[in-house]
Coordinates of C-alpha atoms and ligand atoms in Angstrom, one line a residue:
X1 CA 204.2 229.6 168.1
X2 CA 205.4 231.6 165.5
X3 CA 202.8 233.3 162.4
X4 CA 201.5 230.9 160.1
X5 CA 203.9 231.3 156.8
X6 CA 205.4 229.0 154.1
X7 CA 208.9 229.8 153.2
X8 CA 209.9 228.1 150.4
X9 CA 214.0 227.7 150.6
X10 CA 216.4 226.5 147.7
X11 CA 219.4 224.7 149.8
X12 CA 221.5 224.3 146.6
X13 CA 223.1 221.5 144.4
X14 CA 224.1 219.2 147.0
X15 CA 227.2 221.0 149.2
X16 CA 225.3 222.5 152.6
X17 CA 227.7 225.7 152.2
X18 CA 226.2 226.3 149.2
X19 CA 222.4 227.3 150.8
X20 CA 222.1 231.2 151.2
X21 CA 222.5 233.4 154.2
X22 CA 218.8 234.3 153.6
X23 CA 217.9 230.5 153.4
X24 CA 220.0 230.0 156.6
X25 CA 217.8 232.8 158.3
X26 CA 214.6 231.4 157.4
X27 CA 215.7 228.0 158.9
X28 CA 216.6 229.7 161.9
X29 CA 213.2 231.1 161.9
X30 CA 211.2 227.6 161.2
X31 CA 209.2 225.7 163.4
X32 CA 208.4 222.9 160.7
X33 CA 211.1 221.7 158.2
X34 CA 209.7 219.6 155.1
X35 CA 213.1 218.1 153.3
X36 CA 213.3 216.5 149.9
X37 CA 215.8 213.9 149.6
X38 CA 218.5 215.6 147.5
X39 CA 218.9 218.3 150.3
X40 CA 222.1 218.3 152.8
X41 CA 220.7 217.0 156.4
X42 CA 223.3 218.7 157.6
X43 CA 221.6 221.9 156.9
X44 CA 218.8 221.1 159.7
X45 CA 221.2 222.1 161.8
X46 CA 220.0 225.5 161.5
X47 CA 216.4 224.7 162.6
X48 CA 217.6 222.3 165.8
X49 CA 214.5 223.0 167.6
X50 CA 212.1 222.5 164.6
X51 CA 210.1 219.5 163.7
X52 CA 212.1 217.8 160.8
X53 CA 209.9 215.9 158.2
X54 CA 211.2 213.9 155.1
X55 CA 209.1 214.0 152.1
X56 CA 211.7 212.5 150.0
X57 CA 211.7 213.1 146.1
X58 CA 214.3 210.2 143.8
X59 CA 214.3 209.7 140.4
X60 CA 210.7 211.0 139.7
X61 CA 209.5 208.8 142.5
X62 CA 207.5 210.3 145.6
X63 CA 207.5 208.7 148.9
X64 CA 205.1 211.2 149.8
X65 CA 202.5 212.2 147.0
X66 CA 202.7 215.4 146.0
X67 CA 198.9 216.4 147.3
X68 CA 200.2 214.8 150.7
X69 CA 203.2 217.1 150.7
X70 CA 200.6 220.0 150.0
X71 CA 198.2 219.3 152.6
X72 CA 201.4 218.7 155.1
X73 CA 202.4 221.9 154.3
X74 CA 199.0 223.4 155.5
X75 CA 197.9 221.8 158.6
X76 CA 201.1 222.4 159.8
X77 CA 201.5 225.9 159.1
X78 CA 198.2 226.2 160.7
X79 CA 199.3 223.8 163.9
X80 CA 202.8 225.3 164.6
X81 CA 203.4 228.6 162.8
X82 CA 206.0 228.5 160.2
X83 CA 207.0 226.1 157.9
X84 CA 210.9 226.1 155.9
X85 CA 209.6 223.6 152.9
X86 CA 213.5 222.9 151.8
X87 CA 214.2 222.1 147.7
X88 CA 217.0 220.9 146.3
X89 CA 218.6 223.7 144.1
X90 CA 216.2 226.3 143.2
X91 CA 212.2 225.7 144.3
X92 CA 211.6 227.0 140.6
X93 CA 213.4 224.6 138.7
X94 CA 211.7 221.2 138.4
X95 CA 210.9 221.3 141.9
X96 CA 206.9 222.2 141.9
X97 CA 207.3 224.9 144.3
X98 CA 205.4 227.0 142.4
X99 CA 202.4 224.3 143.1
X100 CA 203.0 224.5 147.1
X101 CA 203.1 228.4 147.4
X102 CA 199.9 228.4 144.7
X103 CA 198.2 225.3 147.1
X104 CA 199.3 227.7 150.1
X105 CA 197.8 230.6 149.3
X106 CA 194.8 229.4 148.2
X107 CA 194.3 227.8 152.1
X108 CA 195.1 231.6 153.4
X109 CA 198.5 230.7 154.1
X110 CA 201.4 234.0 153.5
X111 CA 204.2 232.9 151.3
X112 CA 207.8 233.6 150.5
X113 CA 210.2 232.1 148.5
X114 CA 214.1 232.3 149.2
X115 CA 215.9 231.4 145.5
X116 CA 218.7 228.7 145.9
X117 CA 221.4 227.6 143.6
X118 CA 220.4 225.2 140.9
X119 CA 222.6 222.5 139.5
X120 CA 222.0 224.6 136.6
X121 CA 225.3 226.3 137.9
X122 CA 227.1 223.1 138.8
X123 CA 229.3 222.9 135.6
X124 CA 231.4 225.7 136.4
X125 CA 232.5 224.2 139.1
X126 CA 234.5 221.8 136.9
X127 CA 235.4 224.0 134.6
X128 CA 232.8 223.9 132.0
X129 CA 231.8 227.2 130.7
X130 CA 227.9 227.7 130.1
X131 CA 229.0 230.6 127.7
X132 CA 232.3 231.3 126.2
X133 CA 233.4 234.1 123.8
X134 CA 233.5 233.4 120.5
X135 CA 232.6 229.3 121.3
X136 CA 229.2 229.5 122.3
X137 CA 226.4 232.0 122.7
X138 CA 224.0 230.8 124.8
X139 CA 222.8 227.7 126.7
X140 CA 219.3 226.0 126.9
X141 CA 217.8 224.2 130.2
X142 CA 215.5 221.0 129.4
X143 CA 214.1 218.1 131.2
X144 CA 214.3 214.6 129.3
X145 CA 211.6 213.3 131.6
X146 CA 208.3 215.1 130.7
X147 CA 205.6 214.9 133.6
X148 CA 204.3 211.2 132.5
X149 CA 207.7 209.5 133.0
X150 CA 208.4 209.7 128.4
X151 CA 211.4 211.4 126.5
X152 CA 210.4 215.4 126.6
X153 CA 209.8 216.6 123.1
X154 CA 212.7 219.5 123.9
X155 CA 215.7 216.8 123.5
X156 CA 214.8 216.5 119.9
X157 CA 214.4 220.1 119.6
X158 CA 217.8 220.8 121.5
X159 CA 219.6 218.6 119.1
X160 CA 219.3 220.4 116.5
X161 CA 219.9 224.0 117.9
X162 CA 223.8 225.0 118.4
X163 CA 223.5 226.5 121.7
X164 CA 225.2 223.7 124.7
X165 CA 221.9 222.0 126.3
X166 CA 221.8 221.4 129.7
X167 CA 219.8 218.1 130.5
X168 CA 218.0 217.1 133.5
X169 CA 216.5 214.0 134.3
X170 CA 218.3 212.3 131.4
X171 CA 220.8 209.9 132.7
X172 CA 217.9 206.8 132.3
X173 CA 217.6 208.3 129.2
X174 CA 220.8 209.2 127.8
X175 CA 220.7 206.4 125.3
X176 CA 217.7 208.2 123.3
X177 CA 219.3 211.6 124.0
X178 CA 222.0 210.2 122.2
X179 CA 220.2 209.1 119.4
X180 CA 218.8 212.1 118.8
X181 CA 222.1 213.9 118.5
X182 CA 223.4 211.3 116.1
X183 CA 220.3 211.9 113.7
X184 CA 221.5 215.6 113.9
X185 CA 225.1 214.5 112.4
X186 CA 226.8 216.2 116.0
X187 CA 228.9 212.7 116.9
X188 CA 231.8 214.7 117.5
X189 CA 229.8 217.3 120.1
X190 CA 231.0 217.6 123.2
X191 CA 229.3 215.7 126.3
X192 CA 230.0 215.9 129.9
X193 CA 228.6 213.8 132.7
X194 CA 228.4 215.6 136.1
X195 CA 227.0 213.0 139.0
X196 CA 226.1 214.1 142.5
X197 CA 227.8 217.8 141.6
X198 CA 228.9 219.5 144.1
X199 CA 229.8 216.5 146.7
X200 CA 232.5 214.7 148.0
X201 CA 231.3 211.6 146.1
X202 CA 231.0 214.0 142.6
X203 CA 232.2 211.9 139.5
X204 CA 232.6 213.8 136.1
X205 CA 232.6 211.7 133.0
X206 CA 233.5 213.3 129.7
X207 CA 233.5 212.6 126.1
X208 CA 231.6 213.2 122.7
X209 CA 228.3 212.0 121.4
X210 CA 229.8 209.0 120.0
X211 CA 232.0 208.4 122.7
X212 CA 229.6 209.0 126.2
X213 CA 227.6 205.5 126.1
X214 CA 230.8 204.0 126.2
X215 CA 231.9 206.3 129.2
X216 CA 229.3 205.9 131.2
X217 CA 228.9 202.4 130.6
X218 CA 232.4 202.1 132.4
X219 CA 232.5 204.7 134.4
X220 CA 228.6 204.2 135.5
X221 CA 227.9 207.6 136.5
X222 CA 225.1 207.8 139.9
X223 CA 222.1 209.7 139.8
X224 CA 221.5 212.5 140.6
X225 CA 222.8 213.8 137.4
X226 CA 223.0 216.7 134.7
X227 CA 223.9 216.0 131.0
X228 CA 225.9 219.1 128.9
X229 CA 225.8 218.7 125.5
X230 CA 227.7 221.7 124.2
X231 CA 231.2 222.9 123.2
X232 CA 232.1 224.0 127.0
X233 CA 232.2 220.4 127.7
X234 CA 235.3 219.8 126.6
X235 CA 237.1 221.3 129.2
X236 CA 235.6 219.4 131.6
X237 CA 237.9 219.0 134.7
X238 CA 237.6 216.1 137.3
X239 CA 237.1 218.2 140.2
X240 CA 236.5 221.6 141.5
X241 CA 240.1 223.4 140.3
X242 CA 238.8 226.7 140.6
X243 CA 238.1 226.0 144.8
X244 CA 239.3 228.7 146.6
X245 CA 241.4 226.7 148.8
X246 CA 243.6 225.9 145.5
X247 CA 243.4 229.7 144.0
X248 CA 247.2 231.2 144.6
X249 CA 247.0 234.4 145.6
X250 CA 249.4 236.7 143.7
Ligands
SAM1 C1 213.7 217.2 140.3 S1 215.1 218.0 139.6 C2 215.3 219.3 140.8 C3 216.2 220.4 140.3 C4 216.5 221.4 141.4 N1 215.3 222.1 141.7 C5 217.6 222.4 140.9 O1 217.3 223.6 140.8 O2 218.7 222.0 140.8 C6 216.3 216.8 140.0 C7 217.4 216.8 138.9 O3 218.3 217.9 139.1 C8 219.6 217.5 138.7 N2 220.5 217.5 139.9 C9 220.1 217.9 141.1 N3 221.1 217.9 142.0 C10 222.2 217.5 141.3 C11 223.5 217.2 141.6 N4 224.0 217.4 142.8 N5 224.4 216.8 140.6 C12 223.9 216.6 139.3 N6 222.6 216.8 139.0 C13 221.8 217.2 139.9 C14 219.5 216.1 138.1 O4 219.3 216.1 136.7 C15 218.2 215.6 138.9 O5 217.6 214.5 138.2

């Protein structure tokens, strides 16, 4: 049995190759996997002689409270040695792995955290520029779900500001996001879509504040999902065209 540790691990947006080489070490290294449900199964390929446990996260809903999740996290650091407790994106970002390494520690357990990529990165894989010379000078990152399941305050703030917003959580709530951009006179702003970023099954939907209820009434966009609202959305491409398999090498 390996040392009792926590290793928090960010696997990425979505696309298993997009997990670190450092998270890909500390799964090597794990004796206990906890998994949310946005993370790649693929990925427990790494740890193939760990115990793999799902403690599945969707749409706000927990199959396993979080208090469960932490007192999982302990007994079985203290039963087999060390657990990988994998996060979609980054631990840090609306994930509560701050809570787990705080709950940890307090029970005497070492910590570490290995960052991931968060789907805070995802729209530059189709093309959509989080800043841009002389368009935009600076992005904001908000939740529309605030912790008991209401529109955040920050969407209304966010409306109003000029900088593009990236949205999480919203696409329940898009209507009132919506709304609140209209108040602000910015119908003509524009608003990208990105659904299950990153994957095979990724659908981007594109438009303008007036125009995106219509979209993704149509197009009915899955969840997970980020909303941009922000003048980078309007080159919003359909699929990954900056992939390396399609770059021509001169
Ligand atoms: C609980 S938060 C976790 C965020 C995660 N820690 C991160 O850094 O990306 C879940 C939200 O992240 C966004 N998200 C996560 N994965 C996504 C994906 N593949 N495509 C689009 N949005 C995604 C969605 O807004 C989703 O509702």
């Amino acid at each position: 049995m390996s040392d009792q540790k926590l290793t928090l691990v960010g696997a990425g947006p979505g696309d298993p190759d997009l997990i670190t080489v450092k998270g890909v070490k500390a799964l090597e290294q794990a004796d206990v996997v906890l998994y949310d449900s946005l993370v790649s199964k693929e990925l427990l390929r790494y740890a193939p002689c760990a115990e793999h446990i799902p403690v599945g996260k969707r749409a706000g809903k927990s199959s396993v409270p979080q208090q469960s999740i932490n007192q999982l996290i302990v007994e079985k650091a203290h039963s087999k040695g060390h657990v990988v407790r994998l996060k979609g994106g980054d631990p840090f970002v609306f994930g509560r792995g701050f809570e787990e390494i705080q709950f940890a520690q307090a029970h005497g357990i070492p910590t570490e955290v290995v960052i991931g990529i968060s789907s805070i990165m995802l729209p530059g894989l189709y093309n959509i520029p989080l800043t841009c010379r002389g368009v935009n000078q600076g992005f904001s990152i908000l939740t529309a779900t605030s912790a008991d399941g209401e529109v955040s305050g920050e969407v209304s703030k966010a409306a109003k500001h000029a900088s593009t917003a990236l949205i999480f959580m919203g696409l329940s709530k898009l209507d009132v996001v919506v709304a609140h951009y209209l108040k602000e006179g910015r119908g003509d702003l524009p608003v990208a879509i990105i659904s299950n970023g990153s994957l095979a099954e990724a659908q981007v939907i594109a438009g303008t504040v007036d125009s995106i209820l219509d979209e993704a009434s149509d197009q009915k966009p899955a969840s997970p999902a980020l909303l941009i609202f922000g003048e980078g959305a309007a080159f919003a491409t359909q699929s990954n065209q900056l992939s390396i398999k399609k770059h021509k090498v001169a």
